Amino acid sequence: MYRIWPTSMNTYREKLGILSEMIAFARSDAGIKESEHTFLLGVSRMLGIDQNDFRALLDEGVNPRQPKTQMERILQFHRLLLLMNIDQEQHPEEIRQLHNIGLHMGLRPSAVQEVLAAMHRYPDLIIPPRELIDIFRKHEN
């Protein structure tokens, strides 16, 4: 699995917010599939989220928190992209929701569109992190 989050993440609450947003996104296509649950569980472990807190997020949720830096937003967008593609299915609603999440995070619309188009050039629709970052850098100029 890619290392897809910064090591300097500030607080446990921010980690819960990131995971909460991922869980909400996983539910966007009529529930969390087993492959998505496994991915989310792995992310929760890598973030150091207590298993009881993970279960509570699945049951109750937490208000998602906006990542503070541009790099953290790009990395969160990448995590959501990975989550969307974990089951190797993309539903129009998922793509629309991911696009809107990217815009809500303040990511450039042209970069979000390019990432969503570029994913089809890679096996399993997984854009390498370096490529993703290069796309966003290109659109910042």
mmCIF file of C-alpha atoms in Angstrom:
data_model
loop_
_atom_site.group_PDB
_atom_site.id
_atom_site.type_symbol
_atom_site.label_atom_id
_atom_site.label_comp_id
_atom_site.label_asym_id
_atom_site.label_seq_id
_atom_site.Cartn_x
_atom_site.Cartn_y
_atom_site.Cartn_z
ATOM 1 C CA MET A 1 0.000 0.000 0.000
ATOM 2 C CA TYR A 2 1.205 3.521 -0.745
ATOM 3 C CA ARG A 3 2.174 5.808 2.079
ATOM 4 C CA ILE A 4 -0.679 8.190 1.406
ATOM 5 C CA TRP A 5 -0.727 10.550 4.349
ATOM 6 C CA PRO A 6 1.754 12.981 5.813
ATOM 7 C CA THR A 7 3.680 11.847 8.852
ATOM 8 C CA SER A 8 3.205 15.238 10.489
ATOM 9 C CA MET A 9 -0.572 15.014 10.776
ATOM 10 C CA ASN A 10 -1.474 17.206 13.702
ATOM 11 C CA THR A 11 -4.099 15.638 15.905
ATOM 12 C CA TYR A 12 -6.030 12.486 16.539
ATOM 13 C CA ARG A 13 -9.211 14.486 15.912
ATOM 14 C CA GLU A 14 -7.952 15.448 12.449
ATOM 15 C CA LYS A 15 -7.213 11.799 11.736
ATOM 16 C CA LEU A 16 -10.760 10.908 12.793
ATOM 17 C CA GLY A 17 -12.056 13.634 10.487
ATOM 18 C CA ILE A 18 -10.076 12.269 7.539
ATOM 19 C CA LEU A 19 -11.316 8.752 8.165
ATOM 20 C CA SER A 20 -14.867 10.015 8.669
ATOM 21 C CA GLU A 21 -14.828 11.689 5.253
ATOM 22 C CA MET A 22 -13.558 8.474 3.704
ATOM 23 C CA ILE A 23 -16.330 6.447 5.364
ATOM 24 C CA ALA A 24 -18.979 8.913 4.180
ATOM 25 C CA PHE A 25 -17.576 8.693 0.653
ATOM 26 C CA ALA A 26 -17.578 4.881 0.756
ATOM 27 C CA ARG A 27 -21.282 4.995 1.599
ATOM 28 C CA SER A 28 -22.079 7.145 -1.451
ATOM 29 C CA ASP A 29 -22.757 4.106 -3.642
ATOM 30 C CA ALA A 30 -25.290 2.340 -1.420
ATOM 31 C CA GLY A 31 -23.135 1.038 1.386
ATOM 32 C CA ILE A 32 -19.637 -0.019 2.274
ATOM 33 C CA LYS A 33 -18.427 -3.067 0.379
ATOM 34 C CA GLU A 34 -16.113 -5.609 1.979
ATOM 35 C CA SER A 35 -13.117 -4.424 -0.075
ATOM 36 C CA GLU A 36 -13.817 -0.822 0.988
ATOM 37 C CA HIS A 37 -14.164 -1.850 4.630
ATOM 38 C CA THR A 38 -10.819 -3.664 4.469
ATOM 39 C CA PHE A 39 -9.186 -0.580 2.916
ATOM 40 C CA LEU A 40 -10.716 1.724 5.539
ATOM 41 C CA LEU A 41 -9.617 -0.590 8.331
ATOM 42 C CA GLY A 42 -6.072 -0.521 6.959
ATOM 43 C CA VAL A 43 -6.117 3.272 6.779
ATOM 44 C CA SER A 44 -7.420 3.468 10.346
ATOM 45 C CA ARG A 45 -4.594 1.248 11.566
ATOM 46 C CA MET A 46 -1.965 3.254 9.708
ATOM 47 C CA LEU A 47 -3.380 6.463 11.170
ATOM 48 C CA GLY A 48 -3.262 4.941 14.653
ATOM 49 C CA ILE A 49 -7.030 5.047 15.148
ATOM 50 C CA ASP A 50 -8.285 2.924 18.033
ATOM 51 C CA GLN A 51 -10.513 0.085 16.803
ATOM 52 C CA ASN A 52 -13.373 1.182 19.076
ATOM 53 C CA ASP A 53 -13.164 4.654 17.535
ATOM 54 C CA PHE A 54 -13.134 3.097 14.058
ATOM 55 C CA ARG A 55 -16.319 1.164 14.839
ATOM 56 C CA ALA A 56 -17.900 4.316 16.281
ATOM 57 C CA LEU A 57 -17.078 6.198 13.074
ATOM 58 C CA LEU A 58 -18.757 3.461 11.068
ATOM 59 C CA ASP A 59 -21.839 3.653 13.295
ATOM 60 C CA GLU A 60 -22.089 7.351 14.108
ATOM 61 C CA GLY A 61 -19.581 9.336 12.087
ATOM 62 C CA VAL A 62 -17.682 12.471 13.024
ATOM 63 C CA ASN A 63 -17.681 15.815 11.308
ATOM 64 C CA PRO A 64 -15.029 15.717 8.609
ATOM 65 C CA ARG A 65 -12.257 18.284 8.951
ATOM 66 C CA GLN A 66 -10.762 20.156 6.062
ATOM 67 C CA PRO A 67 -7.062 19.301 5.674
ATOM 68 C CA LYS A 68 -5.042 22.428 6.449
ATOM 69 C CA THR A 69 -2.386 22.489 3.751
ATOM 70 C CA GLN A 70 -2.665 22.117 0.007
ATOM 71 C CA MET A 71 -0.488 18.981 0.144
ATOM 72 C CA GLU A 72 -2.731 17.409 2.795
ATOM 73 C CA ARG A 73 -5.776 18.181 0.602
ATOM 74 C CA ILE A 74 -4.131 16.553 -2.407
ATOM 75 C CA LEU A 75 -3.231 13.502 -0.322
ATOM 76 C CA GLN A 76 -6.787 13.245 1.021
ATOM 77 C CA PHE A 77 -8.126 13.502 -2.533
ATOM 78 C CA HIS A 78 -5.744 10.668 -3.481
ATOM 79 C CA ARG A 79 -6.961 8.522 -0.586
ATOM 80 C CA LEU A 80 -10.538 9.073 -1.723
ATOM 81 C CA LEU A 81 -9.579 8.218 -5.302
ATOM 82 C CA LEU A 82 -7.984 4.974 -4.084
ATOM 83 C CA LEU A 83 -11.084 4.198 -2.042
ATOM 84 C CA MET A 84 -13.352 4.805 -5.033
ATOM 85 C CA ASN A 85 -11.300 2.424 -7.162
ATOM 86 C CA ILE A 86 -10.704 -0.297 -4.542
ATOM 87 C CA ASP A 87 -13.691 -2.246 -5.864
ATOM 88 C CA GLN A 88 -12.673 -1.490 -9.477
ATOM 89 C CA GLU A 89 -16.051 0.112 -10.115
ATOM 90 C CA GLN A 90 -16.802 3.768 -10.597
ATOM 91 C CA HIS A 91 -20.380 4.866 -10.419
ATOM 92 C CA PRO A 92 -21.308 8.247 -11.902
ATOM 93 C CA GLU A 93 -22.464 9.394 -8.456
ATOM 94 C CA GLU A 94 -19.096 8.484 -6.904
ATOM 95 C CA ILE A 95 -17.199 10.369 -9.594
ATOM 96 C CA ARG A 96 -19.476 13.388 -9.227
ATOM 97 C CA GLN A 97 -19.121 13.314 -5.459
ATOM 98 C CA LEU A 98 -15.321 12.977 -5.619
ATOM 99 C CA HIS A 99 -15.201 15.887 -8.073
ATOM 100 C CA ASN A 100 -17.303 18.002 -5.701
ATOM 101 C CA ILE A 101 -15.204 17.034 -2.683
ATOM 102 C CA GLY A 102 -12.077 18.125 -4.561
ATOM 103 C CA LEU A 103 -13.681 21.469 -5.392
ATOM 104 C CA HIS A 104 -14.901 21.894 -1.804
ATOM 105 C CA MET A 105 -11.333 21.319 -0.614
ATOM 106 C CA GLY A 106 -10.209 24.177 -2.833
ATOM 107 C CA LEU A 107 -8.446 22.062 -5.439
ATOM 108 C CA ARG A 108 -8.322 23.477 -8.953
ATOM 109 C CA PRO A 109 -11.210 22.179 -11.082
ATOM 110 C CA SER A 110 -8.934 21.575 -14.070
ATOM 111 C CA ALA A 111 -6.559 19.486 -11.927
ATOM 112 C CA VAL A 112 -9.420 17.442 -10.461
ATOM 113 C CA GLN A 113 -10.751 16.768 -13.976
ATOM 114 C CA GLU A 114 -7.308 15.759 -15.236
ATOM 115 C CA VAL A 115 -6.787 13.351 -12.329
ATOM 116 C CA LEU A 116 -10.189 11.733 -12.924
ATOM 117 C CA ALA A 117 -9.311 11.299 -16.600
ATOM 118 C CA ALA A 118 -5.705 10.180 -15.961
ATOM 119 C CA MET A 119 -6.677 7.344 -13.629
ATOM 120 C CA HIS A 120 -7.797 5.317 -16.660
ATOM 121 C CA ARG A 121 -4.207 5.172 -17.919
ATOM 122 C CA TYR A 122 -3.026 3.060 -14.970
ATOM 123 C CA PRO A 123 -3.533 -0.548 -13.927
ATOM 124 C CA ASP A 124 -6.312 -0.850 -11.379
ATOM 125 C CA LEU A 125 -6.960 2.882 -11.924
ATOM 126 C CA ILE A 126 -4.265 3.724 -9.352
ATOM 127 C CA ILE A 127 -2.418 6.931 -10.178
ATOM 128 C CA PRO A 128 1.067 6.918 -8.662
ATOM 129 C CA PRO A 129 1.368 9.603 -5.968
ATOM 130 C CA ARG A 130 4.161 11.409 -7.831
ATOM 131 C CA GLU A 131 2.012 11.662 -10.985
ATOM 132 C CA LEU A 132 -0.916 12.980 -8.978
ATOM 133 C CA ILE A 133 1.230 15.651 -7.344
ATOM 134 C CA ASP A 134 2.699 16.619 -10.724
ATOM 135 C CA ILE A 135 -0.817 17.118 -12.133
ATOM 136 C CA PHE A 136 -1.765 19.448 -9.288
ATOM 137 C CA ARG A 137 1.535 21.352 -9.522
ATOM 138 C CA LYS A 138 1.023 21.859 -13.249
ATOM 139 C CA HIS A 139 -2.377 23.445 -12.594
ATOM 140 C CA GLU A 140 -1.092 25.756 -9.875
ATOM 141 C CA ASN A 141 0.887 27.777 -12.401
#
